[in-house]
Coordinates of C-alpha atoms in Angstrom, one line a residue:
X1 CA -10.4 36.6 13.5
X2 CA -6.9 38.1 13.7
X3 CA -8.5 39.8 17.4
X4 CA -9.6 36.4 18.4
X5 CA -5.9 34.7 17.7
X6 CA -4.2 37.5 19.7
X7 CA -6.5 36.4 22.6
X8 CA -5.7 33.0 22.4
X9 CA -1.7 33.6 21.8
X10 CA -2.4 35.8 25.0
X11 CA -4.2 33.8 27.3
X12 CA -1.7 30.4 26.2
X13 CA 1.6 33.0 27.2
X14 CA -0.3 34.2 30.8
X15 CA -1.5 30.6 31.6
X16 CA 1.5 28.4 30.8
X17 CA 3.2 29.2 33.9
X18 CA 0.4 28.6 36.1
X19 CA -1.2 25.5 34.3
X20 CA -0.5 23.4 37.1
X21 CA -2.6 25.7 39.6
X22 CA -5.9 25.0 37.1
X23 CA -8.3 23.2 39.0
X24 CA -11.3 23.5 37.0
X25 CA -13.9 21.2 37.9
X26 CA -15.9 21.4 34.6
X27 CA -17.2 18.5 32.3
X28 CA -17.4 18.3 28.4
X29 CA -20.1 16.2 27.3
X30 CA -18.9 15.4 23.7
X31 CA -21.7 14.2 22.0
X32 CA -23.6 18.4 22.8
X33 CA -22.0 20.7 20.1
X34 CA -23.3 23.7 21.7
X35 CA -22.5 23.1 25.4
X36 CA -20.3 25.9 26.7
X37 CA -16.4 25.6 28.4
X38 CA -16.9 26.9 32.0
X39 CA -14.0 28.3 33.1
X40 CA -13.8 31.4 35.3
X41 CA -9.8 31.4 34.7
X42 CA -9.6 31.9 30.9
X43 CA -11.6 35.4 30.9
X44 CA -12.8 36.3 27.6
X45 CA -13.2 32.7 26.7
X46 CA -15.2 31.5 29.4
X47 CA -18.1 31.0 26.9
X48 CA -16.8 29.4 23.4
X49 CA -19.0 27.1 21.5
X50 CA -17.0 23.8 21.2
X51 CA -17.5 23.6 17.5
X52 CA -16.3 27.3 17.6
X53 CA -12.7 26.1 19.4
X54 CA -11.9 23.4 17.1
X55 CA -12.4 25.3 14.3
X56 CA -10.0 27.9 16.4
X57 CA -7.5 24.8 16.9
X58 CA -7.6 24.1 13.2
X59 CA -6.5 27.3 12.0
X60 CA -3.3 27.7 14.7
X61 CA -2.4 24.0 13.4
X62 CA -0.8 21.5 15.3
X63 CA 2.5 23.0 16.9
X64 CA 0.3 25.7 19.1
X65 CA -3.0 23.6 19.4
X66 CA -0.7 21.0 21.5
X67 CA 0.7 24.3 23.7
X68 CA -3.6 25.3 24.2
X69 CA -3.4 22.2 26.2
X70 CA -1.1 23.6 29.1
X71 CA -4.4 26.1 29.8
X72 CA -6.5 24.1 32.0
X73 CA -8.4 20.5 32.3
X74 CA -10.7 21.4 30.1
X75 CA -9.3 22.5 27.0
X76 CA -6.2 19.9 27.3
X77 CA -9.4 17.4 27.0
X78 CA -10.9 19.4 24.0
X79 CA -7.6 19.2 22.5
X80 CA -6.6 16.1 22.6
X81 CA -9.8 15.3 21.0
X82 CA -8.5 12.1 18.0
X83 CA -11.0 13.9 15.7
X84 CA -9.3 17.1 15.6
X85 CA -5.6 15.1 15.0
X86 CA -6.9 13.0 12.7
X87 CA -7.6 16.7 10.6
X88 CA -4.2 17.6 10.9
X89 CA -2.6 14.1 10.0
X90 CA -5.1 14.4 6.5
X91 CA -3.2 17.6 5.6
X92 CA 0.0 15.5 5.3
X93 CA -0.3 14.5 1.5
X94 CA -2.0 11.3 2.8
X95 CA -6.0 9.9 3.1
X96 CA -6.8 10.3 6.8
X97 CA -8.7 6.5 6.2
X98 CA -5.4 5.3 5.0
X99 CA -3.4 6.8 8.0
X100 CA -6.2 5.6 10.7
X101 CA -6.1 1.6 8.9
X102 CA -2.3 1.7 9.7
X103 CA -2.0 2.8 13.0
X104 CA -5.4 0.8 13.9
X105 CA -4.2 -2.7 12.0
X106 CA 0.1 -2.3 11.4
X107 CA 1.2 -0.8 14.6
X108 CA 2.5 -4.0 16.2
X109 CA 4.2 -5.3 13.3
X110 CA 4.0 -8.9 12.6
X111 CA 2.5 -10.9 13.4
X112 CA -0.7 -9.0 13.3
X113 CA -3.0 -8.9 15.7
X114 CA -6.7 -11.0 15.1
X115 CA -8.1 -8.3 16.5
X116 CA -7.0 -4.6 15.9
X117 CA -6.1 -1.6 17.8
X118 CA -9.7 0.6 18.6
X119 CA -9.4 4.2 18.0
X120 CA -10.5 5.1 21.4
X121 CA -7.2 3.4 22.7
X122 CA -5.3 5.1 20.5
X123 CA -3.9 8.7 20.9
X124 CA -4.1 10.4 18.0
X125 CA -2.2 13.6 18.9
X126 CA 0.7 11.3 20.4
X127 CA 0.9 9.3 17.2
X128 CA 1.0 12.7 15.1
X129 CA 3.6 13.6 17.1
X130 CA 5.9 10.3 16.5
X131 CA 5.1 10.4 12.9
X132 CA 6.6 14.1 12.5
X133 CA 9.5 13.0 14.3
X134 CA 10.3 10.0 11.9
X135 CA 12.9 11.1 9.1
X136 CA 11.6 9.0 6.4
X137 CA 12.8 6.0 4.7
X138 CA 13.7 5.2 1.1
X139 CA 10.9 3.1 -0.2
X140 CA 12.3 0.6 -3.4
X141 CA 10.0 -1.6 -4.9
X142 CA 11.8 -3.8 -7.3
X143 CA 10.2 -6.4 -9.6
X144 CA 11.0 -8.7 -12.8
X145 CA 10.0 -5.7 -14.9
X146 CA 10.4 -2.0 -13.1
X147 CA 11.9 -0.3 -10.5
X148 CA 10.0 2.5 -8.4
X149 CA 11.8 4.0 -6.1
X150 CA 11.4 7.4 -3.6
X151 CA 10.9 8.9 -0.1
X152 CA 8.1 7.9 2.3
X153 CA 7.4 11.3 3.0
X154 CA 6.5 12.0 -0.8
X155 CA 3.1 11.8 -2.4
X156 CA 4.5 9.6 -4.9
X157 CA 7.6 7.7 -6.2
X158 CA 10.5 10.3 -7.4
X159 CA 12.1 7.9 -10.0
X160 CA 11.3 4.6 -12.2
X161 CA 13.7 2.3 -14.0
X162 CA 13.8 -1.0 -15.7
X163 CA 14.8 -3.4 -13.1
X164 CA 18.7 -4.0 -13.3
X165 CA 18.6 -7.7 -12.3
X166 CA 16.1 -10.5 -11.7
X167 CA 14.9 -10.8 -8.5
X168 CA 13.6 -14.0 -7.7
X169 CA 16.9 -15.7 -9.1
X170 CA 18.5 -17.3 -6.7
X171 CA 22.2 -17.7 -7.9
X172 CA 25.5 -16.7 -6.3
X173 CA 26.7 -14.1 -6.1
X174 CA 23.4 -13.0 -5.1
X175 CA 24.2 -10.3 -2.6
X176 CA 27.1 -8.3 -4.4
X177 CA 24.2 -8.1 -7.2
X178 CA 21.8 -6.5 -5.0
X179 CA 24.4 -4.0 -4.0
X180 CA 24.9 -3.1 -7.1
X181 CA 21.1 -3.1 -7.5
X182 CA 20.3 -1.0 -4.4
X183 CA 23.8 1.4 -4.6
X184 CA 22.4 2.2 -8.3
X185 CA 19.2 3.5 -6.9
X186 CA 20.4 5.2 -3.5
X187 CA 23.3 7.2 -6.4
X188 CA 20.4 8.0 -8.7
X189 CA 18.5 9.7 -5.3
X190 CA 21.5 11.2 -4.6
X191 CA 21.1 9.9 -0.3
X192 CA 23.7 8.4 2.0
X193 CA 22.5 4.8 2.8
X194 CA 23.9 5.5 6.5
X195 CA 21.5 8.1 7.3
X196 CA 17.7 6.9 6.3
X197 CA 16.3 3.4 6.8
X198 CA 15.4 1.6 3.7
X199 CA 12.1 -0.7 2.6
X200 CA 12.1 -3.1 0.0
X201 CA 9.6 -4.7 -1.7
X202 CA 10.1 -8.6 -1.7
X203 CA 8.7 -10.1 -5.3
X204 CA 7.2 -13.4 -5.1
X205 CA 9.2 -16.7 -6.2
X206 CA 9.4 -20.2 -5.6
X207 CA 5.0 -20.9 -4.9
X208 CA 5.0 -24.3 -2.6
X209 CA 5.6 -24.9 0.5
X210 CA 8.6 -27.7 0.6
X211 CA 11.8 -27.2 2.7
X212 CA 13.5 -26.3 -0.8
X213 CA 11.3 -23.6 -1.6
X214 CA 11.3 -22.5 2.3
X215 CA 15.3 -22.0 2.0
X216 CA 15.3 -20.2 -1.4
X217 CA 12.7 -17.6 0.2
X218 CA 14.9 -17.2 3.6
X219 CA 17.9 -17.0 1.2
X220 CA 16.6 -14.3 -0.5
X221 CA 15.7 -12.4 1.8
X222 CA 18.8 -12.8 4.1
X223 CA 20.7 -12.1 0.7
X224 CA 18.4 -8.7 1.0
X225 CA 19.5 -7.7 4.4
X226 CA 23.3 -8.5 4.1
X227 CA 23.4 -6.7 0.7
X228 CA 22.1 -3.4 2.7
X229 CA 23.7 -3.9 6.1
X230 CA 26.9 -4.0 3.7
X231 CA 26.3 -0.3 2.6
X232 CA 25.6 0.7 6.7
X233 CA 21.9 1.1 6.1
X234 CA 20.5 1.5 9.9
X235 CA 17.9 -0.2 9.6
X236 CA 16.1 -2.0 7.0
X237 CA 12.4 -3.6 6.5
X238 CA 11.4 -6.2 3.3
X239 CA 8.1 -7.2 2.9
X240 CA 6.7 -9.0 0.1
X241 CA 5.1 -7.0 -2.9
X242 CA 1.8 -8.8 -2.5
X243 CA 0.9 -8.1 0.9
X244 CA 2.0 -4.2 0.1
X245 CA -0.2 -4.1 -2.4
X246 CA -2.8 -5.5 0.3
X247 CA -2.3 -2.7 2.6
X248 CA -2.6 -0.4 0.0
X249 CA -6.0 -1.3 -0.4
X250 CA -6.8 -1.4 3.6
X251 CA -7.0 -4.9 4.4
X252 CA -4.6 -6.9 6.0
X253 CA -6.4 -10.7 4.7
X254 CA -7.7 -11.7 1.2
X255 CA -6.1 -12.9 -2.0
X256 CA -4.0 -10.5 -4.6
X257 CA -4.1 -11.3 -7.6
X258 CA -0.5 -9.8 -9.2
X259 CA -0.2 -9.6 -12.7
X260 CA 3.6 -9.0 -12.7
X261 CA 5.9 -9.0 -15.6
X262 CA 6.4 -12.5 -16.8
X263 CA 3.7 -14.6 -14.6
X264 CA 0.2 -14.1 -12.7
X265 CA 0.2 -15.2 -9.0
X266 CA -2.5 -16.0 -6.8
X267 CA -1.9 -15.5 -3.3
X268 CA -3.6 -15.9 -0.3
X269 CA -2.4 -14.1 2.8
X270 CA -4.1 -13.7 6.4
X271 CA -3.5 -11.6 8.5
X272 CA -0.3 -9.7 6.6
X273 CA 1.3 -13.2 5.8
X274 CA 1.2 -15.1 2.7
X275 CA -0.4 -18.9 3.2
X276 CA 2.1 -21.3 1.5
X277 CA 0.6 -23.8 2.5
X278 CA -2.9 -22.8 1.4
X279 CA -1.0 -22.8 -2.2
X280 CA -0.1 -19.6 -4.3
X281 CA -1.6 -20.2 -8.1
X282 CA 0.7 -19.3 -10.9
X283 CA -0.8 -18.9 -14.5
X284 CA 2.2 -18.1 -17.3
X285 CA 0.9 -15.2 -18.6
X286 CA 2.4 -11.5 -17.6
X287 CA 2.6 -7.9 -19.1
X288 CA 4.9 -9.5 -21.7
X289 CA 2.9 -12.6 -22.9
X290 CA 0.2 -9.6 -23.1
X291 CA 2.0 -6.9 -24.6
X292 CA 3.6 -9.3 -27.4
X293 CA -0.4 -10.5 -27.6
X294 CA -1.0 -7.3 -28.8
X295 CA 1.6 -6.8 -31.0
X296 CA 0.8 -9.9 -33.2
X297 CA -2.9 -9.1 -33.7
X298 CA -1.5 -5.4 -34.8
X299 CA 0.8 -7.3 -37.5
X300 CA -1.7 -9.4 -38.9
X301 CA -4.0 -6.4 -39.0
X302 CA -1.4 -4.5 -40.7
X303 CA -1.3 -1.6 -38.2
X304 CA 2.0 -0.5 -38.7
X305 CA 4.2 0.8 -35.1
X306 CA 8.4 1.1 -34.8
X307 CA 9.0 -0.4 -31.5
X308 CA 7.5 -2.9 -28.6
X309 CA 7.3 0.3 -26.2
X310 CA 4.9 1.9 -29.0
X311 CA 2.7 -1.8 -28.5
X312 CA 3.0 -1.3 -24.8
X313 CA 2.2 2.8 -24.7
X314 CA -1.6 1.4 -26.7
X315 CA -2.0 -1.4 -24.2
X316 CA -1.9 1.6 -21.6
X317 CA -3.9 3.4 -23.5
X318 CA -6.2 2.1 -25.2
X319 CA -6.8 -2.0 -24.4
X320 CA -9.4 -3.1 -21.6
X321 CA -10.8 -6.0 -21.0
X322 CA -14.7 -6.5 -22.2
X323 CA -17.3 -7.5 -19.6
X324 CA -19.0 -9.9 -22.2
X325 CA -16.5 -11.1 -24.5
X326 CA -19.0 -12.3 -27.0
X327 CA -21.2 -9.1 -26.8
X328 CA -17.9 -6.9 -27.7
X329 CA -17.3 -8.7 -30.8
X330 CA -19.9 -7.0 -32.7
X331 CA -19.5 -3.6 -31.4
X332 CA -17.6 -1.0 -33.0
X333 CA -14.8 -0.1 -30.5
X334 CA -12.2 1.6 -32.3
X335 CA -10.0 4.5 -30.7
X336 CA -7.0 5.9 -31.7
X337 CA -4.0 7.2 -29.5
X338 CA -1.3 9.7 -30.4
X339 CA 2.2 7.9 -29.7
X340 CA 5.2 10.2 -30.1
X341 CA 7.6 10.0 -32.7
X342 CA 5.0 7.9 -34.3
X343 CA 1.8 9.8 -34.7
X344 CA -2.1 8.4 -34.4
X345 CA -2.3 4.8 -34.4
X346 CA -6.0 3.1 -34.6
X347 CA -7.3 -0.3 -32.9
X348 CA -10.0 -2.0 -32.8
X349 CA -11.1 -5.7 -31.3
X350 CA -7.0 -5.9 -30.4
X351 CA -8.3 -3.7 -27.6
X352 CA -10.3 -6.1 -25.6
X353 CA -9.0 -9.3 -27.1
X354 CA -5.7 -8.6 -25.8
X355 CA -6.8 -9.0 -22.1
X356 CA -9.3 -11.6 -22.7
X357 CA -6.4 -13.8 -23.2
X358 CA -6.1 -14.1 -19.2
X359 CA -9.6 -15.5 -19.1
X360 CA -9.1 -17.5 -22.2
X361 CA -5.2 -18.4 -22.8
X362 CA -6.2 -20.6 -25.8
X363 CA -7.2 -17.4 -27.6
X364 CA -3.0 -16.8 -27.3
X365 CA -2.3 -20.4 -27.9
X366 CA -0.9 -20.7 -24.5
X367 CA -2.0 -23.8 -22.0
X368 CA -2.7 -22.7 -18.8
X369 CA -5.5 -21.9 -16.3
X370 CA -7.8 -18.9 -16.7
X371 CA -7.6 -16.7 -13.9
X372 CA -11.1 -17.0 -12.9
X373 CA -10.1 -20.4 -12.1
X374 CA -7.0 -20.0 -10.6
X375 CA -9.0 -17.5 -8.2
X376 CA -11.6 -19.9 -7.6
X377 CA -8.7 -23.0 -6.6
X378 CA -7.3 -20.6 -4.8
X379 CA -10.5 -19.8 -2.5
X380 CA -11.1 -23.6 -2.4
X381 CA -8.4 -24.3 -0.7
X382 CA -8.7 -21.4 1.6
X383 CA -11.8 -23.0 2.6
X384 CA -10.9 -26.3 3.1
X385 CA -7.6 -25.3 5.0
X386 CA -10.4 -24.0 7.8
X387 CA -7.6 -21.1 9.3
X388 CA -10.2 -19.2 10.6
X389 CA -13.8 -19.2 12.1
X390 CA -14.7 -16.8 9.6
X391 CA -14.5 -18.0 6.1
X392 CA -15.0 -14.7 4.4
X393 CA -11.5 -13.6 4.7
X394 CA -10.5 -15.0 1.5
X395 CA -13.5 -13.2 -0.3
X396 CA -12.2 -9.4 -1.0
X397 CA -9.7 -9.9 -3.8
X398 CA -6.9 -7.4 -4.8
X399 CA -5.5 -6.8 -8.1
X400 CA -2.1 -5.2 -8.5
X401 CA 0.7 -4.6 -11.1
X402 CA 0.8 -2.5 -14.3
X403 CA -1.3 -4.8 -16.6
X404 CA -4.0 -5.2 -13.7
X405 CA -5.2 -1.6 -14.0
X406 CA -6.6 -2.3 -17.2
X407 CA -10.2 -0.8 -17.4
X408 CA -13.1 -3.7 -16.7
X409 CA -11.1 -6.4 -15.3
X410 CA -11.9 -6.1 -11.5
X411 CA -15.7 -6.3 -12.8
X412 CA -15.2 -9.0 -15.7
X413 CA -13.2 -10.8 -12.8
X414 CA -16.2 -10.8 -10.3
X415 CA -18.4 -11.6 -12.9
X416 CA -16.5 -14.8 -14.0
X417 CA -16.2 -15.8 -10.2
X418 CA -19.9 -15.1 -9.9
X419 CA -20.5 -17.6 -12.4
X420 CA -18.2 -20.3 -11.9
X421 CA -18.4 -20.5 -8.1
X422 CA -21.1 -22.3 -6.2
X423 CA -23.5 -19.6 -4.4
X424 CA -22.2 -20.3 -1.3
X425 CA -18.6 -19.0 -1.7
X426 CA -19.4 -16.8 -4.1
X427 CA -21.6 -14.5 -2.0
X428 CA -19.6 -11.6 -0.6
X429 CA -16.7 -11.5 -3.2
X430 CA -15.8 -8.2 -4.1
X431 CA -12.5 -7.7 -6.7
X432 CA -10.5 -4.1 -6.3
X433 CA -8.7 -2.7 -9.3
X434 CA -5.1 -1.7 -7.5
X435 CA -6.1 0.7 -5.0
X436 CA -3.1 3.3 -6.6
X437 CA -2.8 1.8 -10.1
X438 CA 1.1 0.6 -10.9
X439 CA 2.4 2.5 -7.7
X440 CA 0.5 -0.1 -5.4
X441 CA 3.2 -1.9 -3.9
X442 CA 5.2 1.4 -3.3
X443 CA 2.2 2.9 -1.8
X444 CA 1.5 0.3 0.7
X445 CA 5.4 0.1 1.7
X446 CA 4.9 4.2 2.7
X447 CA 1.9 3.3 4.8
X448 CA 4.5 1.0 6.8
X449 CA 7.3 3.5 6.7
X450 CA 5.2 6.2 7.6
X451 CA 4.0 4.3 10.7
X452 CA 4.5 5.9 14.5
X453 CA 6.0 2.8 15.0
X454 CA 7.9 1.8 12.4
X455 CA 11.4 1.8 13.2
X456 CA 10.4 -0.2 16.8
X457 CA 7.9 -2.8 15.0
X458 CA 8.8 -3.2 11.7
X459 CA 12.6 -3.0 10.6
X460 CA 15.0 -5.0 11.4
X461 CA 19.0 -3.4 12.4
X462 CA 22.3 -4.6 11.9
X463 CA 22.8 -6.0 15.3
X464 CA 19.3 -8.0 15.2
X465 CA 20.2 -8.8 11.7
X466 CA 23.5 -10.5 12.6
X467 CA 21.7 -12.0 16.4
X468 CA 19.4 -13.8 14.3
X469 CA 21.7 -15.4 11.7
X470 CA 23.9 -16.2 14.8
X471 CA 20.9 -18.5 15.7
X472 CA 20.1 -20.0 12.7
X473 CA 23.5 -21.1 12.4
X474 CA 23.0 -23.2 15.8
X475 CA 19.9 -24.4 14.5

């Protein structure tokens, strides 16, 4: 192999100069593995297998696979096959599937396209050369509850916190109490906020679709962009937490269910944008209604713990939500989990009864809608708001947050839909446990940030920034 490489290096140094002289007249049929290149200039490598050469092309790697092409007609086509850059883009600590749904369905930015970009119009070797070239952006994804918070160009976020203020409160002075927010972060990264763009997840507030609830969400989020433009960020890109955690899962329409920290929202969005006037569902029960659930039904079973994170650490651990609620009650479905400091602590029914309390709030003493039927409302009014000709947008359902990744929920939540639902919308509904558990949000933000495009399509700079509030203000 090392004989074979040398040849190649070779013939790429003694053709390089001369590429523009190549007038080979050869064709590649693609779809016959075995069909030989025919090319009296190369010498040695007149006759190589095609599967042979991209298996050559794979080991060399990108950087001198892209010079290969500078050889003749023939191999620049081989090369720039999107197969072979699709391999090299799945080496980057990212799904290729992932990579090819947000250069196929994100590209343009919003508004998205109804229908998306085709891979065979899509260079594959260009885009993996735009992507190398981007220099990252700081991903923060802020809610009611925690912070996560790290580079688009790592697997995973670097750093959590508890979030320093409330997000969707929209009091003065708003934007000195995001800079706080956001310089906080940015210090605890240790980065300049003049030298990388920065994306921010938006959390949900203020559910209708009046002018007054219009204006708090544009206040928000202008609040957002002055807050960041204040510490010279270039450029900057907020997008609401809900339709990241859409992305995340590969679909750009359907309903996310987000079990945040103090509520659970419904919401509808097409096409990357969330459909206030479809109506986004709120039921008032979060991670804290259901981790102070929990804690009660250990009290009055005597199970002894120190501290409300030792009640959340077993709801992580150990709680999940029964498929038939009924059924569970007269299995035996204890479990114990090691909590540090503390030892072995031992449930039993708390384990499923602490979830069920989002399908039956009673059970908690709380009055408010199950989700099944907030989901169902939800796809009712989808249907009757008629915004597309294809009425099964609203049928794939997303879960995200911390609490939604408890085990059995997507299935006891399509069950419960199933059921409930007349056949004819429930057909075709499919619920999907957050695609990458509590990082969701913060994973779907990196599949922006990480787009070829990004920087052209999807943030927004200073100058734009103060352009469009010039308008508004002579609106």
């Amino acid at each position: 192999m090392d004989t074979l490489l040398r040849k190649v290096f070779g013939s790429v140094s003694h053709r390089s100069g001369s590429s523009s002289r190549s007038n080979s007249n050869s064709r590649i049929d693609h779809f016959q593995q075995m069909m030989y290149i025919q090319i009296s200039s190369v010498g040695e490598f007149d006759r190589i297998p095609i599967d042979i050469f991209i298996q050559i092309l794979k080991i060399l790697g990108p950087k001198e696979s892209a010079k290969l092409r500078a050889v003749c007609k023939s191999w620049k086509y081989i090369v720039s096959d999107n197969k072979l850059w699709m391999y090299f883009l799945q080496n980057q600590q990212e799904p290729g599937d992932s990579i090819f749904f947000a250069e196929t369905h994100l590209r343009s930015g919003f508004p998205l396209p109804v229908f998306p970009t085709q891979a065979p119009d899509l260079s594959f070797m260009h885009i993996y050369g735009q992507r190398v070239q981007l220099p990252g952006a700081i991903i923060i994804d802020g809610g009611s509850g925690y912070c996560k918070y790290g580079w688009s160009k790592y697997p995973s976020p670097s750093g959590r916190s508890a979030t320093f203020l409330e997000f969707g409160n929209i009091e003065s002075p708003m934007t000195s109490r995001l800079r706080h927010f956001f310089s906080t972060i940015c210090s605890r990264m240790q980065v300049k906020t003049s030298t990388q763009p920065i994306v921010v997840s938006v959390p949900l507030c203020h559910y209708d679709d009046t002018e007054s609830a219009k204006g708090s969400r544009r206040q928000l989020k202008e609040a957002i962009y002055s807050a960041l433009f204040d510490m010279n960020v270039p450029a900057v890109c907020a997008i609401n937490q809900a339709t990241l955690a859409l992305f995340a899962a590969r679909h750009t329409s359907g309903i996310v269910v987000n079990i945040g920290f103090h509520q659970t929202s419904v919401v509808p969005i097409l096409r990357g944008k969330i459909m206030h006037e479809v109506g986004v569902e709120v039921i008032g029960i979060g991670a804290l209604k259901l981790t102070g659930f929990l804690k009660e039904q250990m009290q009055q079973n005597n199970v002894n713990f120190q501290s409300l994170y030792t009640v959340r650490t077993l709801k992580e651990n150990l709680c999940y939500v029964a498929i038939d609620y009924e059924a569970e009650l007269a299995n035996d479905t204890r479990a114990s989990f090691r909590v540090p400091s503390e030892g072995w602590i031992t449930l039993s029914k708390e384990r499923f009864q602490t979830g069920e309390i989002l399908f039956q709030p009673r059970i908690a003493g709380v009055q408010a809608m199950a989700l099944q039927q907030a989901v169902a409302l939800c796809m009712d009014h989808c249907l009757d708001a008629e915004l597309t000709g294809d009425n099964n947008w609203y049928k794939t359902v997303v879960l995200s947050g911390g609490s939604a990744c408890l085990p059995g929920l997507s299935e006891r939540l399509e069950k419960e839909l199933s059921e409930y639902l007349p056949a004819s919308i429930s057909s075709g509904i499919r619920v999907i446990p957050p695609p990458y558990g509590v990082d969701s949000a913060w994973f779907g933000a990196k599949l922006v940030s990480n787009l070829s495009t990004f920087t052209g399509s999807w943030c927004m700079t200073k100058k734009q920034f103060r352009l469009w509030s010039r308008r508004k203000q002579m609106w």
